[in-house]
Coordinates of C-alpha atoms in Angstrom, one line a residue:
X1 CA 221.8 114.1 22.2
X2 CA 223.5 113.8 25.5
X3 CA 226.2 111.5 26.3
X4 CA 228.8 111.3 28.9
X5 CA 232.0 109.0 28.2
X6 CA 230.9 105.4 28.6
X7 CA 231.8 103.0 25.7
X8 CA 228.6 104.7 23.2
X9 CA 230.8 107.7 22.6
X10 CA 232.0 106.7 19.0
X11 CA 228.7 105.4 18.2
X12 CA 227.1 108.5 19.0
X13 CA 229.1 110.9 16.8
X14 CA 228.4 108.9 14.3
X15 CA 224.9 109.1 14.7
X16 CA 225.4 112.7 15.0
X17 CA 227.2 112.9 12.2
X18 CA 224.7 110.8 10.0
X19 CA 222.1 112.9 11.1
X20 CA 223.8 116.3 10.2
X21 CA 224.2 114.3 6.3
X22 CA 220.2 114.2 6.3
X23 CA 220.0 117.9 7.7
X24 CA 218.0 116.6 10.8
X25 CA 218.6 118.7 13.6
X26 CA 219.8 117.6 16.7
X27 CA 222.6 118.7 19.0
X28 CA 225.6 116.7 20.3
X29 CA 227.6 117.4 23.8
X30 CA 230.1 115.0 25.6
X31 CA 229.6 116.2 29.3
X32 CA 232.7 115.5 31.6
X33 CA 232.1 113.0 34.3
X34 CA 230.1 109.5 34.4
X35 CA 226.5 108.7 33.7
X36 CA 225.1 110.5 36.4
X37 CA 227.8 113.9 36.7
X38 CA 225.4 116.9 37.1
X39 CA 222.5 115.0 36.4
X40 CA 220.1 117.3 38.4
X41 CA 221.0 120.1 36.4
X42 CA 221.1 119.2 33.1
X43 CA 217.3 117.6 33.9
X44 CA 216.4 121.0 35.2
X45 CA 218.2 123.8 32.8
X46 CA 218.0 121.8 29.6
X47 CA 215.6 118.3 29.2
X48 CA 212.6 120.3 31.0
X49 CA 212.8 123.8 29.0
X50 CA 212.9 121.1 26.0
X51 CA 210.0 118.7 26.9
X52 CA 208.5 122.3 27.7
X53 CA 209.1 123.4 24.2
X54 CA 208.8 120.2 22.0
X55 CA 205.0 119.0 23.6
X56 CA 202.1 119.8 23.4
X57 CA 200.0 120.3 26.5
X58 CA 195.6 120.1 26.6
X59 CA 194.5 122.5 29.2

């Protein structure tokens, strides 16, 4: 989970939080900046190595 510092913040770590209870994994980072801060990057180095990762592709 990836959230930058809009009002959800202290909803999220509690979902985080709640989900670390159950011992479901997941991750949790507060990146600086607004909703958009380094958005081309984080698409890049982290959501597409994960989609790469977590889906199965028919070829």
């Amino acid at each position: 989970m990836k959230l930058d510092r809009d009002g959800l913040k202290d909803d999220a770590v509690k979902f985080h939080e709640a989900l670390d209870r159950y011992g479901i994994a997941n991750g949790f980072v507060i990146y600086p900046g607004d909703h958009t801060s380094g958005v081309a990057g984080r698409v890049q180095d982290q959501m597409m190595p994960f989609f790469a990762r977590a889906l199965a592709f028919g070829g």
